[in-house]
N, C-alpha and C. Protein backbone atom coordinates (compact mmCIF):
# COMPACT_ATOMS: atom_id res chain seq x y z
N MET A 1 -10.04 2.35 -18.01
CA MET A 1 -8.88 2.59 -17.19
C MET A 1 -7.62 2.49 -18.05
N ALA A 2 -6.71 3.40 -17.88
CA ALA A 2 -5.50 3.45 -18.69
C ALA A 2 -4.41 2.55 -18.11
N LEU A 3 -3.62 2.03 -18.99
CA LEU A 3 -2.46 1.24 -18.64
C LEU A 3 -1.31 2.20 -18.35
N THR A 4 -0.54 1.95 -17.28
CA THR A 4 0.57 2.84 -16.94
C THR A 4 1.89 2.08 -16.87
N LEU A 5 2.97 2.81 -17.06
CA LEU A 5 4.29 2.20 -16.93
C LEU A 5 4.55 1.75 -15.50
N GLU A 6 3.97 2.46 -14.52
CA GLU A 6 4.13 2.07 -13.12
C GLU A 6 3.53 0.69 -12.87
N GLN A 7 2.42 0.38 -13.53
CA GLN A 7 1.81 -0.94 -13.37
C GLN A 7 2.72 -2.02 -13.96
N ILE A 8 3.27 -1.75 -15.11
CA ILE A 8 4.17 -2.71 -15.75
C ILE A 8 5.44 -2.87 -14.91
N GLU A 9 5.94 -1.75 -14.40
CA GLU A 9 7.11 -1.79 -13.52
C GLU A 9 6.83 -2.63 -12.28
N ALA A 10 5.61 -2.56 -11.77
CA ALA A 10 5.23 -3.34 -10.59
C ALA A 10 5.30 -4.83 -10.90
N VAL A 11 4.78 -5.25 -12.04
CA VAL A 11 4.83 -6.66 -12.42
C VAL A 11 6.28 -7.12 -12.55
N ALA A 12 7.09 -6.34 -13.24
CA ALA A 12 8.50 -6.72 -13.43
C ALA A 12 9.23 -6.82 -12.09
N ALA A 13 8.94 -5.90 -11.18
CA ALA A 13 9.60 -5.92 -9.87
C ALA A 13 9.19 -7.14 -9.06
N ILE A 14 7.93 -7.52 -9.14
CA ILE A 14 7.45 -8.71 -8.41
C ILE A 14 8.15 -9.96 -8.93
N VAL A 15 8.29 -10.05 -10.24
CA VAL A 15 9.00 -11.21 -10.81
C VAL A 15 10.45 -11.21 -10.37
N ARG A 16 11.12 -10.05 -10.44
CA ARG A 16 12.54 -9.96 -10.02
C ARG A 16 12.72 -10.32 -8.55
N ALA A 17 11.69 -10.02 -7.74
CA ALA A 17 11.77 -10.30 -6.29
C ALA A 17 11.32 -11.72 -5.96
N GLY A 18 11.24 -12.57 -6.95
CA GLY A 18 10.84 -13.96 -6.69
C GLY A 18 9.40 -14.08 -6.27
N PHE A 19 8.54 -13.20 -6.78
CA PHE A 19 7.11 -13.17 -6.50
C PHE A 19 6.78 -12.77 -5.07
N ASN A 20 7.70 -12.06 -4.46
CA ASN A 20 7.49 -11.52 -3.11
C ASN A 20 7.07 -10.06 -3.25
N ILE A 21 5.78 -9.79 -3.04
CA ILE A 21 5.24 -8.45 -3.26
C ILE A 21 5.85 -7.43 -2.30
N SER A 22 6.04 -7.80 -1.06
CA SER A 22 6.63 -6.87 -0.09
C SER A 22 8.04 -6.47 -0.49
N ALA A 23 8.84 -7.45 -0.90
CA ALA A 23 10.21 -7.15 -1.33
C ALA A 23 10.20 -6.29 -2.60
N ALA A 24 9.31 -6.59 -3.52
CA ALA A 24 9.20 -5.80 -4.75
C ALA A 24 8.80 -4.36 -4.43
N ALA A 25 7.85 -4.20 -3.51
CA ALA A 25 7.41 -2.86 -3.12
C ALA A 25 8.57 -2.07 -2.54
N ALA A 26 9.38 -2.72 -1.72
CA ALA A 26 10.52 -2.04 -1.11
C ALA A 26 11.52 -1.57 -2.17
N THR A 27 11.76 -2.39 -3.19
CA THR A 27 12.72 -1.99 -4.22
C THR A 27 12.22 -0.80 -5.03
N LEU A 28 10.90 -0.66 -5.12
CA LEU A 28 10.32 0.47 -5.87
C LEU A 28 9.97 1.65 -4.97
N ASP A 29 10.24 1.51 -3.67
CA ASP A 29 9.90 2.55 -2.70
C ASP A 29 8.40 2.86 -2.73
N ARG A 30 7.61 1.79 -2.78
CA ARG A 30 6.15 1.89 -2.72
C ARG A 30 5.68 0.98 -1.60
N SER A 31 4.47 1.22 -1.14
CA SER A 31 3.91 0.33 -0.12
C SER A 31 3.40 -0.95 -0.79
N GLN A 32 3.30 -2.00 0.01
CA GLN A 32 2.77 -3.26 -0.52
C GLN A 32 1.34 -3.10 -1.02
N PRO A 33 0.45 -2.41 -0.29
CA PRO A 33 -0.91 -2.24 -0.81
C PRO A 33 -0.95 -1.45 -2.12
N THR A 34 -0.07 -0.47 -2.26
CA THR A 34 -0.02 0.30 -3.51
C THR A 34 0.39 -0.59 -4.67
N LEU A 35 1.41 -1.41 -4.45
CA LEU A 35 1.88 -2.31 -5.50
C LEU A 35 0.79 -3.32 -5.88
N SER A 36 0.13 -3.88 -4.87
CA SER A 36 -0.95 -4.84 -5.14
C SER A 36 -2.07 -4.18 -5.93
N ARG A 37 -2.41 -2.95 -5.57
CA ARG A 37 -3.47 -2.23 -6.28
C ARG A 37 -3.06 -1.95 -7.73
N GLN A 38 -1.80 -1.63 -7.96
CA GLN A 38 -1.34 -1.38 -9.33
C GLN A 38 -1.48 -2.63 -10.18
N VAL A 39 -1.15 -3.78 -9.61
CA VAL A 39 -1.29 -5.04 -10.34
C VAL A 39 -2.78 -5.32 -10.61
N GLN A 40 -3.62 -5.13 -9.61
CA GLN A 40 -5.05 -5.34 -9.80
C GLN A 40 -5.62 -4.41 -10.87
N ASP A 41 -5.18 -3.15 -10.87
CA ASP A 41 -5.64 -2.20 -11.89
C ASP A 41 -5.19 -2.63 -13.28
N LEU A 42 -3.97 -3.14 -13.39
CA LEU A 42 -3.47 -3.63 -14.67
C LEU A 42 -4.30 -4.82 -15.14
N GLU A 43 -4.58 -5.74 -14.22
CA GLU A 43 -5.39 -6.90 -14.59
C GLU A 43 -6.78 -6.49 -15.05
N ARG A 44 -7.36 -5.52 -14.36
CA ARG A 44 -8.69 -5.02 -14.77
C ARG A 44 -8.62 -4.34 -16.13
N ALA A 45 -7.59 -3.54 -16.35
CA ALA A 45 -7.46 -2.80 -17.61
C ALA A 45 -7.31 -3.76 -18.79
N LEU A 46 -6.58 -4.85 -18.58
CA LEU A 46 -6.32 -5.80 -19.67
C LEU A 46 -7.33 -6.94 -19.71
N GLY A 47 -8.04 -7.13 -18.61
CA GLY A 47 -9.04 -8.20 -18.57
C GLY A 47 -8.45 -9.59 -18.47
N VAL A 48 -7.24 -9.69 -17.91
CA VAL A 48 -6.58 -10.99 -17.74
C VAL A 48 -5.90 -11.05 -16.39
N ARG A 49 -5.65 -12.26 -15.93
CA ARG A 49 -4.86 -12.47 -14.72
C ARG A 49 -3.39 -12.49 -15.11
N VAL A 50 -2.59 -11.73 -14.41
CA VAL A 50 -1.15 -11.69 -14.66
C VAL A 50 -0.45 -12.75 -13.83
N PHE A 51 -0.85 -12.87 -12.57
CA PHE A 51 -0.20 -13.79 -11.65
C PHE A 51 -1.13 -14.93 -11.27
N ALA A 52 -0.54 -16.12 -11.12
CA ALA A 52 -1.24 -17.26 -10.53
C ALA A 52 -1.09 -17.09 -9.02
N ARG A 53 -2.19 -17.25 -8.32
CA ARG A 53 -2.17 -17.03 -6.87
C ARG A 53 -2.65 -18.27 -6.14
N THR A 54 -2.07 -18.44 -4.96
CA THR A 54 -2.59 -19.42 -4.00
C THR A 54 -3.03 -18.57 -2.81
N ARG A 55 -3.43 -19.19 -1.74
CA ARG A 55 -3.86 -18.42 -0.56
C ARG A 55 -2.78 -17.43 -0.16
N ASN A 56 -3.10 -16.15 -0.27
CA ASN A 56 -2.22 -15.07 0.18
C ASN A 56 -0.81 -15.12 -0.39
N LYS A 57 -0.64 -15.71 -1.57
CA LYS A 57 0.70 -15.83 -2.12
C LYS A 57 0.63 -15.79 -3.65
N VAL A 58 1.63 -15.14 -4.25
CA VAL A 58 1.78 -15.15 -5.70
C VAL A 58 2.64 -16.36 -6.04
N ALA A 59 2.10 -17.24 -6.88
CA ALA A 59 2.79 -18.49 -7.19
C ALA A 59 3.61 -18.42 -8.47
N GLY A 60 3.34 -17.44 -9.32
CA GLY A 60 4.06 -17.32 -10.58
C GLY A 60 3.23 -16.54 -11.58
N LEU A 61 3.72 -16.48 -12.79
CA LEU A 61 3.01 -15.79 -13.87
C LEU A 61 2.07 -16.76 -14.58
N THR A 62 0.94 -16.26 -15.00
CA THR A 62 0.07 -17.02 -15.89
C THR A 62 0.69 -16.96 -17.29
N PRO A 63 0.23 -17.78 -18.22
CA PRO A 63 0.75 -17.66 -19.59
C PRO A 63 0.55 -16.24 -20.16
N LYS A 64 -0.60 -15.63 -19.92
CA LYS A 64 -0.81 -14.25 -20.36
C LYS A 64 0.11 -13.30 -19.61
N GLY A 65 0.37 -13.59 -18.34
CA GLY A 65 1.29 -12.78 -17.55
C GLY A 65 2.69 -12.81 -18.12
N GLU A 66 3.12 -13.96 -18.61
CA GLU A 66 4.44 -14.07 -19.22
C GLU A 66 4.52 -13.20 -20.47
N GLU A 67 3.47 -13.20 -21.24
CA GLU A 67 3.42 -12.37 -22.45
C GLU A 67 3.40 -10.88 -22.09
N ILE A 68 2.62 -10.54 -21.08
CA ILE A 68 2.55 -9.15 -20.62
C ILE A 68 3.91 -8.70 -20.10
N LEU A 69 4.59 -9.55 -19.35
CA LEU A 69 5.92 -9.21 -18.84
C LEU A 69 6.90 -8.97 -19.99
N ARG A 70 6.89 -9.85 -20.97
CA ARG A 70 7.81 -9.73 -22.10
C ARG A 70 7.58 -8.41 -22.84
N ILE A 71 6.34 -8.12 -23.16
CA ILE A 71 6.02 -6.87 -23.87
C ILE A 71 6.26 -5.67 -22.96
N GLY A 72 5.89 -5.82 -21.69
CA GLY A 72 6.06 -4.73 -20.73
C GLY A 72 7.52 -4.36 -20.53
N GLN A 73 8.40 -5.35 -20.49
CA GLN A 73 9.83 -5.06 -20.33
C GLN A 73 10.34 -4.28 -21.54
N ARG A 74 9.84 -4.62 -22.71
CA ARG A 74 10.23 -3.87 -23.91
C ARG A 74 9.71 -2.43 -23.82
N MET A 75 8.49 -2.27 -23.32
CA MET A 75 7.93 -0.92 -23.15
C MET A 75 8.75 -0.10 -22.16
N LEU A 76 9.17 -0.72 -21.07
CA LEU A 76 9.98 -0.01 -20.07
C LEU A 76 11.34 0.40 -20.66
N ARG A 77 11.95 -0.50 -21.45
CA ARG A 77 13.21 -0.15 -22.11
C ARG A 77 13.01 1.01 -23.09
N ASP A 78 11.93 0.94 -23.86
CA ASP A 78 11.65 2.01 -24.83
C ASP A 78 11.39 3.34 -24.12
N ALA A 79 10.67 3.31 -23.00
CA ALA A 79 10.41 4.54 -22.25
C ALA A 79 11.72 5.12 -21.72
N LYS A 80 12.61 4.26 -21.25
CA LYS A 80 13.91 4.71 -20.76
C LYS A 80 14.71 5.34 -21.90
N ASN A 81 14.68 4.71 -23.07
CA ASN A 81 15.39 5.26 -24.23
C ASN A 81 14.82 6.62 -24.64
N LEU A 82 13.51 6.76 -24.60
CA LEU A 82 12.89 8.05 -24.92
C LEU A 82 13.32 9.12 -23.93
N ALA A 83 13.37 8.77 -22.66
CA ALA A 83 13.80 9.74 -21.64
C ALA A 83 15.25 10.14 -21.87
N GLU A 84 16.09 9.20 -22.28
CA GLU A 84 17.49 9.52 -22.55
C GLU A 84 17.63 10.45 -23.74
N ILE A 85 16.79 10.28 -24.75
CA ILE A 85 16.79 11.20 -25.89
C ILE A 85 16.44 12.60 -25.41
N GLY A 86 15.43 12.70 -24.56
CA GLY A 86 15.03 14.00 -24.03
C GLY A 86 16.14 14.64 -23.22
N ARG A 87 16.81 13.85 -22.40
CA ARG A 87 17.92 14.39 -21.59
C ARG A 87 19.07 14.84 -22.49
N ALA A 88 19.38 14.08 -23.53
CA ALA A 88 20.46 14.45 -24.44
C ALA A 88 20.11 15.75 -25.16
N GLU A 89 18.85 15.91 -25.54
CA GLU A 89 18.41 17.14 -26.20
C GLU A 89 18.54 18.33 -25.25
N ALA A 90 18.19 18.13 -24.00
CA ALA A 90 18.30 19.21 -23.01
C ALA A 90 19.77 19.61 -22.81
N VAL A 91 20.65 18.63 -22.77
CA VAL A 91 22.08 18.92 -22.62
C VAL A 91 22.58 19.69 -23.85
N ASP A 92 22.18 19.26 -25.04
CA ASP A 92 22.58 19.96 -26.26
C ASP A 92 22.09 21.40 -26.24
N ALA A 93 20.85 21.62 -25.83
CA ALA A 93 20.29 22.97 -25.78
C ALA A 93 21.05 23.83 -24.77
N GLU A 94 21.40 23.25 -23.63
CA GLU A 94 22.16 23.99 -22.61
C GLU A 94 23.54 24.36 -23.12
N LEU A 95 24.21 23.43 -23.79
CA LEU A 95 25.54 23.72 -24.35
C LEU A 95 25.44 24.81 -25.41
N HIS A 96 24.42 24.74 -26.24
CA HIS A 96 24.22 25.77 -27.26
C HIS A 96 23.99 27.13 -26.60
N ALA A 97 23.18 27.17 -25.57
CA ALA A 97 22.90 28.43 -24.87
C ALA A 97 24.16 28.98 -24.23
N GLN A 98 24.99 28.12 -23.67
CA GLN A 98 26.24 28.57 -23.06
C GLN A 98 27.19 29.15 -24.11
N ARG A 99 27.28 28.49 -25.27
CA ARG A 99 28.15 28.99 -26.34
C ARG A 99 27.64 30.35 -26.84
N PHE A 100 26.32 30.46 -27.02
CA PHE A 100 25.72 31.70 -27.50
C PHE A 100 25.97 32.82 -26.49
N ASP A 101 25.81 32.51 -25.20
CA ASP A 101 26.03 33.49 -24.15
C ASP A 101 27.49 33.95 -24.14
N HIS A 102 28.41 32.99 -24.33
CA HIS A 102 29.85 33.31 -24.35
C HIS A 102 30.17 34.23 -25.54
N VAL A 103 29.61 33.96 -26.71
CA VAL A 103 29.83 34.77 -27.90
C VAL A 103 29.25 36.17 -27.69
N ARG A 104 28.08 36.24 -27.08
CA ARG A 104 27.42 37.52 -26.84
C ARG A 104 28.24 38.38 -25.87
N ARG A 105 28.83 37.74 -24.85
CA ARG A 105 29.65 38.49 -23.88
C ARG A 105 30.94 39.00 -24.52
N ALA A 106 31.48 38.22 -25.44
CA ALA A 106 32.73 38.59 -26.10
C ALA A 106 32.54 39.78 -27.04
N ALA A 107 31.32 39.99 -27.50
CA ALA A 107 31.06 41.08 -28.47
C ALA A 107 30.97 42.41 -27.86
């Protein structure tokens, strides 16, 4: 099973929401069962528990969960930076096309 940015985003959102899965799901515009499944899939993919749980409640991060969150947050920042590079390249290409079109019309 592959690791996804959505799974990492789910973990980060749960931590930001004070370990409230329903609140985290709402901030990501996902259902609570979807968010729970993403966390379970991440745990299966990595073979570790991310969250310490009590009856029907997330109590906090496990030590491995803290490490996963730290690395995952860096991955999310890097993915955002990559997307920004792509957007900047698209803007540059559009500006170049507009200049070329303007020169072609003037000729």
